[in-house]
mmCIF file of C-alpha atoms in Angstrom:
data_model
loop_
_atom_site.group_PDB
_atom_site.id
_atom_site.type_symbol
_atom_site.label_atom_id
_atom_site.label_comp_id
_atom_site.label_asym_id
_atom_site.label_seq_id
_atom_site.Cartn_x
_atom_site.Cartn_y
_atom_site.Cartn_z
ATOM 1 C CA UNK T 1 0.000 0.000 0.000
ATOM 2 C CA UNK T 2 1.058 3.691 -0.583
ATOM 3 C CA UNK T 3 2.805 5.489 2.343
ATOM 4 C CA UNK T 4 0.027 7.732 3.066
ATOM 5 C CA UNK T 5 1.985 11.015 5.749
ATOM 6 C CA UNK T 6 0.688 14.003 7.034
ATOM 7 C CA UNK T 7 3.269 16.575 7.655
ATOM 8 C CA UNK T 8 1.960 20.135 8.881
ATOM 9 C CA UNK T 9 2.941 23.944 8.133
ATOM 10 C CA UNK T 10 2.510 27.005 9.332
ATOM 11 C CA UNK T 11 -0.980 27.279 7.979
ATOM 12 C CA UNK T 12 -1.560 24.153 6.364
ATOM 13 C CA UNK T 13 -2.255 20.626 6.885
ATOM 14 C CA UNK T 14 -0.736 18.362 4.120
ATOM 15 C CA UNK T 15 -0.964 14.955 3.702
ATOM 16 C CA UNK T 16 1.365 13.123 0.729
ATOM 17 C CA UNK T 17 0.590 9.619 -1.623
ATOM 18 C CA UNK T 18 3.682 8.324 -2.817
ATOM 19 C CA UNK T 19 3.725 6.940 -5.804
ATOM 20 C CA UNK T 20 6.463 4.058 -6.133
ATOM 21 C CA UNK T 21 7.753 3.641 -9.853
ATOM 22 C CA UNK T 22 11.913 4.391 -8.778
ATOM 23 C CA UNK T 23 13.304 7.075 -9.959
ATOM 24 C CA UNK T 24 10.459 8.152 -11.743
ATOM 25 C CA UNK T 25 8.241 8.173 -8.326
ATOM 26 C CA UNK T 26 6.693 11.516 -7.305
ATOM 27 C CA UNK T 27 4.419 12.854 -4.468
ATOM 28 C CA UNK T 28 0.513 13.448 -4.559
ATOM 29 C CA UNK T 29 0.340 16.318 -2.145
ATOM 30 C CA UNK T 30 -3.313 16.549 -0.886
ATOM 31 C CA UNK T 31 -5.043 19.328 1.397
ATOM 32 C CA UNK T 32 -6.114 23.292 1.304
ATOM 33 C CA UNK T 33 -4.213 26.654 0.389
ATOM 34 C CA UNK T 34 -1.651 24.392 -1.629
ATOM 35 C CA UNK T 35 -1.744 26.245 -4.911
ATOM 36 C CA UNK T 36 -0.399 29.373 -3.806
ATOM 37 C CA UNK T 37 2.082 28.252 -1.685
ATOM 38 C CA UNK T 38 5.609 27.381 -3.484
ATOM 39 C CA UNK T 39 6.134 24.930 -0.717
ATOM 40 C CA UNK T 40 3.863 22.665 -2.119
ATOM 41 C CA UNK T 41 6.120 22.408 -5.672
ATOM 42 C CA UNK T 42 9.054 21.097 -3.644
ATOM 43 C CA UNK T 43 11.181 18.479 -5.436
ATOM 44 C CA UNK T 44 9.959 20.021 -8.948
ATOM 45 C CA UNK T 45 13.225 20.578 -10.705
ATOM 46 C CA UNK T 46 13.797 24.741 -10.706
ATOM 47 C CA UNK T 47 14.233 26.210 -13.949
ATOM 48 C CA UNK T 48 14.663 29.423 -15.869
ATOM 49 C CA UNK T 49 10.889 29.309 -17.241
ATOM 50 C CA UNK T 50 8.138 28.122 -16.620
ATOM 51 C CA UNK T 51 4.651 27.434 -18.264
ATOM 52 C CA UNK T 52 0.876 26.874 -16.825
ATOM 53 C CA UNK T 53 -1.633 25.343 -18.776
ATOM 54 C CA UNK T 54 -5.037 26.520 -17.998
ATOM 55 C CA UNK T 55 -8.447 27.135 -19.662
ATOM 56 C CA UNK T 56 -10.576 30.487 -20.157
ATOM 57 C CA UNK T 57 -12.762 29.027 -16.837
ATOM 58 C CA UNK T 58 -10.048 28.053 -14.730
ATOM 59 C CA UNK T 59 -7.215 30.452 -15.398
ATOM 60 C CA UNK T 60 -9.215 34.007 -14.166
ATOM 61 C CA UNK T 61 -10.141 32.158 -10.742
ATOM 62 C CA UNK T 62 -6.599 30.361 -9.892
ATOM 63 C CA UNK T 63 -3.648 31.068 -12.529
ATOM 64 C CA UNK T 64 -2.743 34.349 -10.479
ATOM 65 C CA UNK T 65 -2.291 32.639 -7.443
ATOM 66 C CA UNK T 66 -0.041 29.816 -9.050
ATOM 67 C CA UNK T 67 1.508 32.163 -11.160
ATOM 68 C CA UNK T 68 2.749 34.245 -7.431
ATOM 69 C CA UNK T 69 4.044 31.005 -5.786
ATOM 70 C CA UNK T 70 5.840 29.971 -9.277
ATOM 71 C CA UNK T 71 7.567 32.817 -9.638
ATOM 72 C CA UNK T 72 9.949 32.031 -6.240
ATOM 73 C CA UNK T 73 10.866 28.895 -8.869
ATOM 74 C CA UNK T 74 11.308 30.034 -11.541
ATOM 75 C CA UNK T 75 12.132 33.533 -13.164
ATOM 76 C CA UNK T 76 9.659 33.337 -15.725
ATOM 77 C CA UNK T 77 6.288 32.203 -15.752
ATOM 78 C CA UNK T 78 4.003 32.245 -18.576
ATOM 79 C CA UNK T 79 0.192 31.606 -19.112
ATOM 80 C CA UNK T 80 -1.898 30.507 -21.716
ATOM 81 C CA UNK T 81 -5.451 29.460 -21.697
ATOM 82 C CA UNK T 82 -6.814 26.514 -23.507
ATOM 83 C CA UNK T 83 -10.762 26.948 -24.406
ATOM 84 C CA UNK T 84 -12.861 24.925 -22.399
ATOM 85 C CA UNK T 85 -14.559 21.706 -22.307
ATOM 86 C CA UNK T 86 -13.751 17.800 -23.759
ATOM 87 C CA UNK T 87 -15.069 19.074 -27.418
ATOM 88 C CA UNK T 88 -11.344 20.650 -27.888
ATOM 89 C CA UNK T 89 -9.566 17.779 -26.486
ATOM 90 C CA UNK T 90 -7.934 17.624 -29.945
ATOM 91 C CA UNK T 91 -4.845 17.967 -32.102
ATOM 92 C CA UNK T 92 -5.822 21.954 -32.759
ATOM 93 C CA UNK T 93 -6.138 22.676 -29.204
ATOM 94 C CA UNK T 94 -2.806 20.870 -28.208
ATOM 95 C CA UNK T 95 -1.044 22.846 -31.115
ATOM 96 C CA UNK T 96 -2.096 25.819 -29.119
ATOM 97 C CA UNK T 97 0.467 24.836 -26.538
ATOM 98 C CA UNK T 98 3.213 24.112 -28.735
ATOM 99 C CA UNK T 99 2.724 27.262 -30.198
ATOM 100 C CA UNK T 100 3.097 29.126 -27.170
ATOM 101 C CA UNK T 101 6.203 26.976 -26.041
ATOM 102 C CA UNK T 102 7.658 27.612 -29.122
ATOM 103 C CA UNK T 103 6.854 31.860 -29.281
ATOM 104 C CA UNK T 104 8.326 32.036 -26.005
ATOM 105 C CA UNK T 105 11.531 30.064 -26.109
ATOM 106 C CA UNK T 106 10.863 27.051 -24.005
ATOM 107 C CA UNK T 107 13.809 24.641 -23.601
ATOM 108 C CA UNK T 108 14.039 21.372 -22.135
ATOM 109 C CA UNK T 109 14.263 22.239 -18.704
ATOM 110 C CA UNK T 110 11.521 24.591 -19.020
ATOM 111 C CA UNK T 111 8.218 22.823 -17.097
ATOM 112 C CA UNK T 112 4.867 22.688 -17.562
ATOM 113 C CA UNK T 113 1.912 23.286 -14.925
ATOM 114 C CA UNK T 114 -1.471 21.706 -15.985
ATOM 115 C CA UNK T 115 -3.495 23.851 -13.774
ATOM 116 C CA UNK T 116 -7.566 22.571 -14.692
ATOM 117 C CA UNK T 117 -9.449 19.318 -14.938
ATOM 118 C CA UNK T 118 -8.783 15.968 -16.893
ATOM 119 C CA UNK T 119 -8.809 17.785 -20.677
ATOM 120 C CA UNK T 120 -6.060 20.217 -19.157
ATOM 121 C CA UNK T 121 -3.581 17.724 -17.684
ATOM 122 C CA UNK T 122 -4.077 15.443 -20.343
ATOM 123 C CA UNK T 123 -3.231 17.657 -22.730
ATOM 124 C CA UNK T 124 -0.663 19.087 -21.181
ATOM 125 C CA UNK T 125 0.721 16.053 -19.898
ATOM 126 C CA UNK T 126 0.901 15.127 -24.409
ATOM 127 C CA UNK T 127 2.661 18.380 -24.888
ATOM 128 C CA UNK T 128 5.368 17.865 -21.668
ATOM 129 C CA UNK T 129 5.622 14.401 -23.225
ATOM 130 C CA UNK T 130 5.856 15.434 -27.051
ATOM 131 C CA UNK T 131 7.810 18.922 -26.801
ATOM 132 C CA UNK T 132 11.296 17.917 -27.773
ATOM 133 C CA UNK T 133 10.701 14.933 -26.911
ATOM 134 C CA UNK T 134 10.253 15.428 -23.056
ATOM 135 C CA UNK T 135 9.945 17.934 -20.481
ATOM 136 C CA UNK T 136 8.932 18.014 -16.756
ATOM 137 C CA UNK T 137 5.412 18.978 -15.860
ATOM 138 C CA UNK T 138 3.150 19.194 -13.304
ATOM 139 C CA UNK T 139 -0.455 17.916 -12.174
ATOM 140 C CA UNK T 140 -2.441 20.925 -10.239
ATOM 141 C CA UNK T 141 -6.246 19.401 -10.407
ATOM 142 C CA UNK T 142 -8.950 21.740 -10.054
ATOM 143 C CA UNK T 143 -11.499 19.474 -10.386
ATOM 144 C CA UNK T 144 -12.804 16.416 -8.095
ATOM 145 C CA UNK T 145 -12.471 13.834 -10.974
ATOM 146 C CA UNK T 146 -8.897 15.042 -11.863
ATOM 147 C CA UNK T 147 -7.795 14.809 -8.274
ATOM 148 C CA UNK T 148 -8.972 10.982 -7.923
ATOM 149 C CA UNK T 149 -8.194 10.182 -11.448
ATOM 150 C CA UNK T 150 -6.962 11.467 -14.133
ATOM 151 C CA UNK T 151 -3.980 13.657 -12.495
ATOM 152 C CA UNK T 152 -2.623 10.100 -11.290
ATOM 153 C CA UNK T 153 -0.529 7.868 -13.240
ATOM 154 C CA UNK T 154 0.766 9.317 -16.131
ATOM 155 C CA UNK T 155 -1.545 8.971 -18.933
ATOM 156 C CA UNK T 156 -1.524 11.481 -21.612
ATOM 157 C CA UNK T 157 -2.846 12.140 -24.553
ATOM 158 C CA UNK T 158 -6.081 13.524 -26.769
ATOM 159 C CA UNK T 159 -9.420 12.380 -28.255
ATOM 160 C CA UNK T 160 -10.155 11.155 -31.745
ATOM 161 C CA UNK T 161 -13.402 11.400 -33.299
ATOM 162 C CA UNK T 162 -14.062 7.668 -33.184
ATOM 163 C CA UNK T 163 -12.589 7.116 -29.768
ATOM 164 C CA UNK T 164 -11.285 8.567 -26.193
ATOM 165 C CA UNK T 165 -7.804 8.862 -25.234
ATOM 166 C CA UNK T 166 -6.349 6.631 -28.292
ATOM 167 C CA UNK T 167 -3.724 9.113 -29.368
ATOM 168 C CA UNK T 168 -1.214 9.993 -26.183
ATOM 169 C CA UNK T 169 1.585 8.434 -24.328
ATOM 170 C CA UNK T 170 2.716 7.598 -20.774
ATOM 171 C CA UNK T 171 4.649 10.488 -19.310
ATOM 172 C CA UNK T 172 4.742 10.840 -15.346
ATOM 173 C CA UNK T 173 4.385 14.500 -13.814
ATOM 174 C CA UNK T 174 6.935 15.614 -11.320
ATOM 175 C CA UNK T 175 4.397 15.778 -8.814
ATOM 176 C CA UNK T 176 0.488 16.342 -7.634
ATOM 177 C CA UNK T 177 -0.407 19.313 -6.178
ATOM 178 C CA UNK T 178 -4.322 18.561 -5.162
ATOM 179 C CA UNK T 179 -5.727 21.616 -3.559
ATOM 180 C CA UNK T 180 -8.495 21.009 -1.836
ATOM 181 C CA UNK T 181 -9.911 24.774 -2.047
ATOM 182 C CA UNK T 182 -10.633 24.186 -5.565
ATOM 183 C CA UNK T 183 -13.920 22.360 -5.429
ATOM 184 C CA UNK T 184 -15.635 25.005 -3.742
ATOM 185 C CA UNK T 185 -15.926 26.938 -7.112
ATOM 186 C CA UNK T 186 -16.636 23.412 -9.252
ATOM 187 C CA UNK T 187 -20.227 23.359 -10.447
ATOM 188 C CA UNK T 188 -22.524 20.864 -8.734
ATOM 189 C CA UNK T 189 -22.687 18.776 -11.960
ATOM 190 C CA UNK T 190 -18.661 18.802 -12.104
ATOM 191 C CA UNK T 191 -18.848 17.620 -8.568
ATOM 192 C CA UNK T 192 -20.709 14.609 -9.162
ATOM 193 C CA UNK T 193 -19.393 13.396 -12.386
ATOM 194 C CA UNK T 194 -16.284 13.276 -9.867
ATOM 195 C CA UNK T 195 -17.831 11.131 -7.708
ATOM 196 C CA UNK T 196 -18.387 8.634 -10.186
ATOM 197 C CA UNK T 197 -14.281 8.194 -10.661
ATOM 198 C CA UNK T 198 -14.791 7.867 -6.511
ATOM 199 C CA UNK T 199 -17.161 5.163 -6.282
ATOM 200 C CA UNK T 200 -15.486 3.218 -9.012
ATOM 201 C CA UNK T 201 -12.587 2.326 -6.702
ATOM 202 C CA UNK T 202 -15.122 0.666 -4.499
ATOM 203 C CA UNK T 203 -16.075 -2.212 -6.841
ATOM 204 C CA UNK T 204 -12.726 -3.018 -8.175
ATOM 205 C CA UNK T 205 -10.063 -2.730 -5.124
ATOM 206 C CA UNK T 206 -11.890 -1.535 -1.713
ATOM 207 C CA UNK T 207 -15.023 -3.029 0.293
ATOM 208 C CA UNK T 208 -14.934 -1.341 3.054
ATOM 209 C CA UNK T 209 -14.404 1.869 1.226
ATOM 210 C CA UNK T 210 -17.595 0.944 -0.542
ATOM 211 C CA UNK T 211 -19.277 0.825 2.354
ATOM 212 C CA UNK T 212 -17.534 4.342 3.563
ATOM 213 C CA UNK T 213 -18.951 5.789 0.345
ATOM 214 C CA UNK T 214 -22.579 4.383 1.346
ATOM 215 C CA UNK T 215 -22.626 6.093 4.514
ATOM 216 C CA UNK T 216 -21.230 9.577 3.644
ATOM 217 C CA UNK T 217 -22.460 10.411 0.116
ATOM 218 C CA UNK T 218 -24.477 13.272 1.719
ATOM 219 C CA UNK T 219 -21.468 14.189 3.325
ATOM 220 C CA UNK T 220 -19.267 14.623 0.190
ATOM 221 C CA UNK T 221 -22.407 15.864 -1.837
ATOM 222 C CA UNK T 222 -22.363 19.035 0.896
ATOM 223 C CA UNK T 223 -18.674 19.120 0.114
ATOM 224 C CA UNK T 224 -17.773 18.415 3.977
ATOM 225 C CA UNK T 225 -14.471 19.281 4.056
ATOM 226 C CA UNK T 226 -13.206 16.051 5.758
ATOM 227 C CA UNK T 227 -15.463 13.442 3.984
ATOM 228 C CA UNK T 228 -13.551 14.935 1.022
ATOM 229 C CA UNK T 229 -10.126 14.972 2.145
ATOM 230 C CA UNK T 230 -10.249 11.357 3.087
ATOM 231 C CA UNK T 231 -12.472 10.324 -0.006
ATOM 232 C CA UNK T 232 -9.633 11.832 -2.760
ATOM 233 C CA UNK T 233 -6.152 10.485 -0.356
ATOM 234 C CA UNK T 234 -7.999 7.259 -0.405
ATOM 235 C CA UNK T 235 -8.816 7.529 -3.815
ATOM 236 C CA UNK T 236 -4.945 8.278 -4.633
ATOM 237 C CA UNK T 237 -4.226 5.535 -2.441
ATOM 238 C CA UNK T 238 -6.077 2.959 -4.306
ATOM 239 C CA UNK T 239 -4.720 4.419 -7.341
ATOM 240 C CA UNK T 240 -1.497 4.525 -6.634
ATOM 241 C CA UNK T 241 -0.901 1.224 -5.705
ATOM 242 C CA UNK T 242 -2.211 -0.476 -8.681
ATOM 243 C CA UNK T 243 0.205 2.290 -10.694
ATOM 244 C CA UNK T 244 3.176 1.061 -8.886
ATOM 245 C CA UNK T 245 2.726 -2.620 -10.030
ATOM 246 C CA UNK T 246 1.363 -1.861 -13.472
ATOM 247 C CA UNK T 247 2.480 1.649 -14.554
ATOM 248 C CA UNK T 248 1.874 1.163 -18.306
ATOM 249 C CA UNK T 249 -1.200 -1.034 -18.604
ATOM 250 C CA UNK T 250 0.030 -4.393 -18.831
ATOM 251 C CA UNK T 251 -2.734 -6.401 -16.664
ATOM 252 C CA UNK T 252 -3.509 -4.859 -13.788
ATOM 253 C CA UNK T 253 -4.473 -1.235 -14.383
ATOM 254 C CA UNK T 254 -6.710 -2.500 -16.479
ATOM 255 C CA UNK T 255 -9.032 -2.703 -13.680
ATOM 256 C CA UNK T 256 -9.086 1.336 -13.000
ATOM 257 C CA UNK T 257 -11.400 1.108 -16.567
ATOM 258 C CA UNK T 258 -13.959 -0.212 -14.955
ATOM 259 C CA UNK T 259 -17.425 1.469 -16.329
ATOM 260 C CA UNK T 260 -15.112 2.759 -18.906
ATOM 261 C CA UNK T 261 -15.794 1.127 -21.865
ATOM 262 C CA UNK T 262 -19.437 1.349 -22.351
ATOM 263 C CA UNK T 263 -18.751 5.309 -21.056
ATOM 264 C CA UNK T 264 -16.161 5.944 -23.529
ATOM 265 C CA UNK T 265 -18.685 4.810 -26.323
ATOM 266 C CA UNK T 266 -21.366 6.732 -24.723
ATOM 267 C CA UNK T 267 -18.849 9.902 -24.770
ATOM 268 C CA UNK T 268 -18.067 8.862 -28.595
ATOM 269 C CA UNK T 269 -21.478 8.096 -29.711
ATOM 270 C CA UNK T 270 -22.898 11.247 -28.380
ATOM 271 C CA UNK T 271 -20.331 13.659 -29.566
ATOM 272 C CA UNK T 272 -17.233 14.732 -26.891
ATOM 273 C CA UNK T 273 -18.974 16.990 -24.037
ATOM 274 C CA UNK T 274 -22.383 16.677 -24.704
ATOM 275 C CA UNK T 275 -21.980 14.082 -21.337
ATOM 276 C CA UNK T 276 -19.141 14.950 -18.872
ATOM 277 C CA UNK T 277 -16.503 11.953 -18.444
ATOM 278 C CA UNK T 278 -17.656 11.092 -14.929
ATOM 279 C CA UNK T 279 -21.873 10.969 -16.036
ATOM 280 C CA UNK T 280 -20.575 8.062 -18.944
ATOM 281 C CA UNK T 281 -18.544 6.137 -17.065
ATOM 282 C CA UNK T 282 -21.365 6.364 -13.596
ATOM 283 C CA UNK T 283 -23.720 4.692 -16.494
ATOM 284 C CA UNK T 284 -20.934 2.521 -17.872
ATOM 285 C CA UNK T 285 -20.232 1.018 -14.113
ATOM 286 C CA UNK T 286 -24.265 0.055 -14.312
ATOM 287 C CA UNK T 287 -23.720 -1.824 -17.709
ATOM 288 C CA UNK T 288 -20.593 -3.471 -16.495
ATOM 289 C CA UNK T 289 -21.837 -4.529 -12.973
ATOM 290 C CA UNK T 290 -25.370 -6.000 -15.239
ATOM 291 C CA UNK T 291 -22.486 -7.493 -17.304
ATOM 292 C CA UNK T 292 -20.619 -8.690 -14.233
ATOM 293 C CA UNK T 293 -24.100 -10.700 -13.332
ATOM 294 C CA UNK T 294 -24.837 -12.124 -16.482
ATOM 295 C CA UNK T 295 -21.613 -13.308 -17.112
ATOM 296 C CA UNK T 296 -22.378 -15.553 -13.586
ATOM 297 C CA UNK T 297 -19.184 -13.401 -11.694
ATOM 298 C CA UNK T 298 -21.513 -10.990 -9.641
ATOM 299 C CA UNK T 299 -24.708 -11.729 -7.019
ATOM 300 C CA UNK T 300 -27.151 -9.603 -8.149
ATOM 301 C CA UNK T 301 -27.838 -7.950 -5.407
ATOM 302 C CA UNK T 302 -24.463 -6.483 -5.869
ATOM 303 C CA UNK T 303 -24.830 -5.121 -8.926
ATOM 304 C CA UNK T 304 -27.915 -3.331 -7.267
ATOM 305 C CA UNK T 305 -25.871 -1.627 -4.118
ATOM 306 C CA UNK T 306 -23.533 -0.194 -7.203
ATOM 307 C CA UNK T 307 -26.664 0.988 -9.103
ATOM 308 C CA UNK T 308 -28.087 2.254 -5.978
ATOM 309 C CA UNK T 309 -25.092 4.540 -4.893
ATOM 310 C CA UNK T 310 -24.392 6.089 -8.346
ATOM 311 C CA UNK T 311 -28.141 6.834 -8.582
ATOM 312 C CA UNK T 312 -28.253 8.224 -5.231
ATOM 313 C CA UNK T 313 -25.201 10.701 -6.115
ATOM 314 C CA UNK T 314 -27.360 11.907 -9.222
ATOM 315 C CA UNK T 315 -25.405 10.272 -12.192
ATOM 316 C CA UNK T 316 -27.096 8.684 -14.944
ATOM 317 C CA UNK T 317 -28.083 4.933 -14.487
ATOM 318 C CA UNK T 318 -29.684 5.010 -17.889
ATOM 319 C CA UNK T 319 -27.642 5.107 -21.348
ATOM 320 C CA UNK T 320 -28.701 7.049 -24.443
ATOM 321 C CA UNK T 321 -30.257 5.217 -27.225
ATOM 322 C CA UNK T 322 -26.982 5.096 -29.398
ATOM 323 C CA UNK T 323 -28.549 1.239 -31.191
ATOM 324 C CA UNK T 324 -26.415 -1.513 -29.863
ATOM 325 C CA UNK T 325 -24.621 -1.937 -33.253
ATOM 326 C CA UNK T 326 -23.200 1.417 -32.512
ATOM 327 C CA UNK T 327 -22.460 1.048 -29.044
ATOM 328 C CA UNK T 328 -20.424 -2.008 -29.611
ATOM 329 C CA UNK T 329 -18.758 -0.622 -33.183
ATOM 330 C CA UNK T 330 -17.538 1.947 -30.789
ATOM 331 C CA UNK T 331 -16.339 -0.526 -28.349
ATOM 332 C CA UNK T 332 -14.490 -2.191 -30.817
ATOM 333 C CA UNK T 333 -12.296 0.752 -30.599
ATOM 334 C CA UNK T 334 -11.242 0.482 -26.908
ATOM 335 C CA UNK T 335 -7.498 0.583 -26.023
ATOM 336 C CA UNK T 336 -8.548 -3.048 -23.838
ATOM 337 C CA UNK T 337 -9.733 -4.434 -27.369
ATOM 338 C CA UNK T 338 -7.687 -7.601 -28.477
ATOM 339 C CA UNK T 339 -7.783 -8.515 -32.439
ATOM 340 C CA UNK T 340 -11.519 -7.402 -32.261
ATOM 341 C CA UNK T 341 -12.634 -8.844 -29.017
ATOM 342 C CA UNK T 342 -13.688 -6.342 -26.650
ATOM 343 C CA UNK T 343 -12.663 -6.649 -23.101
ATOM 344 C CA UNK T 344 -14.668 -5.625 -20.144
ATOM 345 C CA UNK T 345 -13.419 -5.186 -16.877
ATOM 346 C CA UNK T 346 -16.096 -7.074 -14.504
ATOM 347 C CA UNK T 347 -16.451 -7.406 -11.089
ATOM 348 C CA UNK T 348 -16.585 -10.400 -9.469
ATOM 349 C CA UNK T 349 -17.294 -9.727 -5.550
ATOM 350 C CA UNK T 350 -17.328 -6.038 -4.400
ATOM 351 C CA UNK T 351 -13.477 -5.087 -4.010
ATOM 352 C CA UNK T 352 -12.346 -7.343 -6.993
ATOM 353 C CA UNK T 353 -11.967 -6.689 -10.607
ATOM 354 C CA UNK T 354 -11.324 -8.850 -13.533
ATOM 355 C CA UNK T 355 -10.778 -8.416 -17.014
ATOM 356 C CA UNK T 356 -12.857 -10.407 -19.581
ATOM 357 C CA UNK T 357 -14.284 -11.033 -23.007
ATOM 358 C CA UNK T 358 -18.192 -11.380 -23.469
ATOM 359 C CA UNK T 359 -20.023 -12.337 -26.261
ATOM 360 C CA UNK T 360 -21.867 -9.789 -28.334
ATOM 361 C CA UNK T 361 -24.934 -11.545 -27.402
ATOM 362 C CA UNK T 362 -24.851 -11.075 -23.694
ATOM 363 C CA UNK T 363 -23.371 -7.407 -24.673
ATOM 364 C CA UNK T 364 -26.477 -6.357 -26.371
ATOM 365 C CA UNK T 365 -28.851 -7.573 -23.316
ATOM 366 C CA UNK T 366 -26.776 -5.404 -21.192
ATOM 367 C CA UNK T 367 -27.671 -2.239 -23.652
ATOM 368 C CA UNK T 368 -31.057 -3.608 -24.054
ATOM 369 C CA UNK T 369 -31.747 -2.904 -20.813
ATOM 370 C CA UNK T 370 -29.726 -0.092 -19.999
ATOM 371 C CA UNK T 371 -29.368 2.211 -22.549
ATOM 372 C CA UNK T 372 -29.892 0.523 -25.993
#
């Protein structure tokens, strides 16, 4: 398990994930007031410029503060702001980046800050990983799902019409900076799409957090400061670990996909955006726990506590109508896909994940009743 430390400041309170790959390990710092402090950025080398990555809804409410605590690293620190939402999670968009590296001199020491959600560090995580052919950067989640997911682990990379993520590369950050603060000013819907990345590690790795997740969902919903806290280190925790013995996808990681495949076609299928991330894969975790039963791995009843809990945090529960043809055409396309075969990750008691094949006939009862 992930060393999991609290170490306190003068003001602060901050508690640190390790994640163990070597040399290429690097802290998840987790707590509040971390993004303007230049504390929190210890261990990230020091350099003559700088870059943060932002968007035009991020940037106005947290860039200056970053930019402040930056600027006692490095002697230079420039900005530029992406346009928002998954829709420009795209080759255009990422040019935007290395255009602005480029006008402004950037060498390989320079590093990148991905100061935003999951389109914002992924992207800039691509460009850190592309721009001559590898610079440092920096994970500073402003968003729930970010700071349980997406800001962990390295992966990188951009959307392509007919499917999520399949154009990127594995690229670790120099560290996580998850401020807490930040979700006060996320919108209720960004909120609980996060929660959906949350609940996932339930299923697939933790009971009892399951459980946890049962009894304080109002908790989190009211953003209670401490039902948060604990909810994203355990989050990173969970994450962390299954990073450290898996760190490009080999078996393992596999599992943290779970709901993803039937949400990455519902993301696909509907056009990038017109669902958030976390409302496709809270619908995709209902297909694949349905999938889990039918397959004989799950107890029903199971799949119903799952079902119950992502209702209760008011994600979706019900697919759109994409026809089943399309859903699994756009399957087909998942980066778990072997010659053809799509592979689900199922769950076979809650707190254990596998990864399987199913047969397109048992697929298409599963959208049937869900979302077909």
């Amino acid at each position: 398990m992930p060393v999991s430390t609290a170490s306190a400041s003068s003001l602060h309170q901050i508690e640190t994930v390790d994640i163990a790959l070597g040399e290429r390990g690097y802290p998840i710092r987790i707590g509040h007031g971390l993004l303007g402090e230049a504390a929190s950025f210890d261990g990230v080398p020091k350099s003559a410029m700088a870059m943060v990555v932002s968007n035009t809804t991020v940037a106005p409410l947290y860039a200056p503060a970053l930019i402040t605590a930056l600027r006692k690293r490095h002697a230079r620190v420039e900005l530029i702001e992406l346009p928002d939402g998954e829709d420009h999670k795209d080759w255009a968009t990422l040019n935007l980046i290395f255009d602005a590296l480029l006008a402004h001199g950037a060498d390989r020491k320079t590093v990148l800050y991905a100061l935003g959600g999951g389109v914002v560090g992924d992207m800039t995580g691509f460009a850190a990983a592309s721009y001559m052919r590898g610079v440092p950067f920096v994970q500073v989640p402003t968003t729930l799902l970010a700071q349980v997911d997406s800001s962990v682990g390295g992966k990188t990379g951009i959307n392509h019409p007919r499917g999520k993520n399949m154009i990127g590369a594995f690229h670790q950050p120099r560290a996580v900076v998850a401020d807490l603060d930040t979700l006060a000013t996320l919108p209720e819907r960004e909120l609980r799409a996060g929660l959906a990345e949350i609940i996932k590690y339930g299923p697939i790795a933790d009971a009892e957090f399951f459980g946890w997740m049962e009894e304080h969902l109002d908790a989190l919903l009211a953003r209670e400061a401490a039902a948060l806290r604990y909810a994203v280190r355990r989050s990173c925790e969970i994450k962390a670990e299954v990073v450290a013995h898996d760190e490009r996808e080999a078996g393992l990681r596999a599992i943290l996909n779970y709901g993803h495949t039937f949400g990455h076609a519902i993301e696909a299928g509907l056009g990038f955006g017109t669902w958030l991330h976390g409302e496709a894969v809270a619908c995709g975790m209902v297909m694949a726990a349905d999938l889990s039963v039918r397959l004989g791995h799950l107890p029903a009843e199971s799949a119903q506590r799952i079902a119950r809990l992502i209702e209760r945090a008011g994600l979706p529960v019900v697919g759109p109508r994409l026809g089943a043809e399309q859903y699994l055409a756009l399957m087909r396309f998942d980066k778990k896909a072997e010659d053809g075969e799509i592979r689900f990750v199922v769950v076979d008691s809650i707190g254990h994940a596998l990864l399987r094949g199913a047969p397109d006939a048992v697929v298409r009862e599963v959208i049937a009743r869900h979302g077909g």
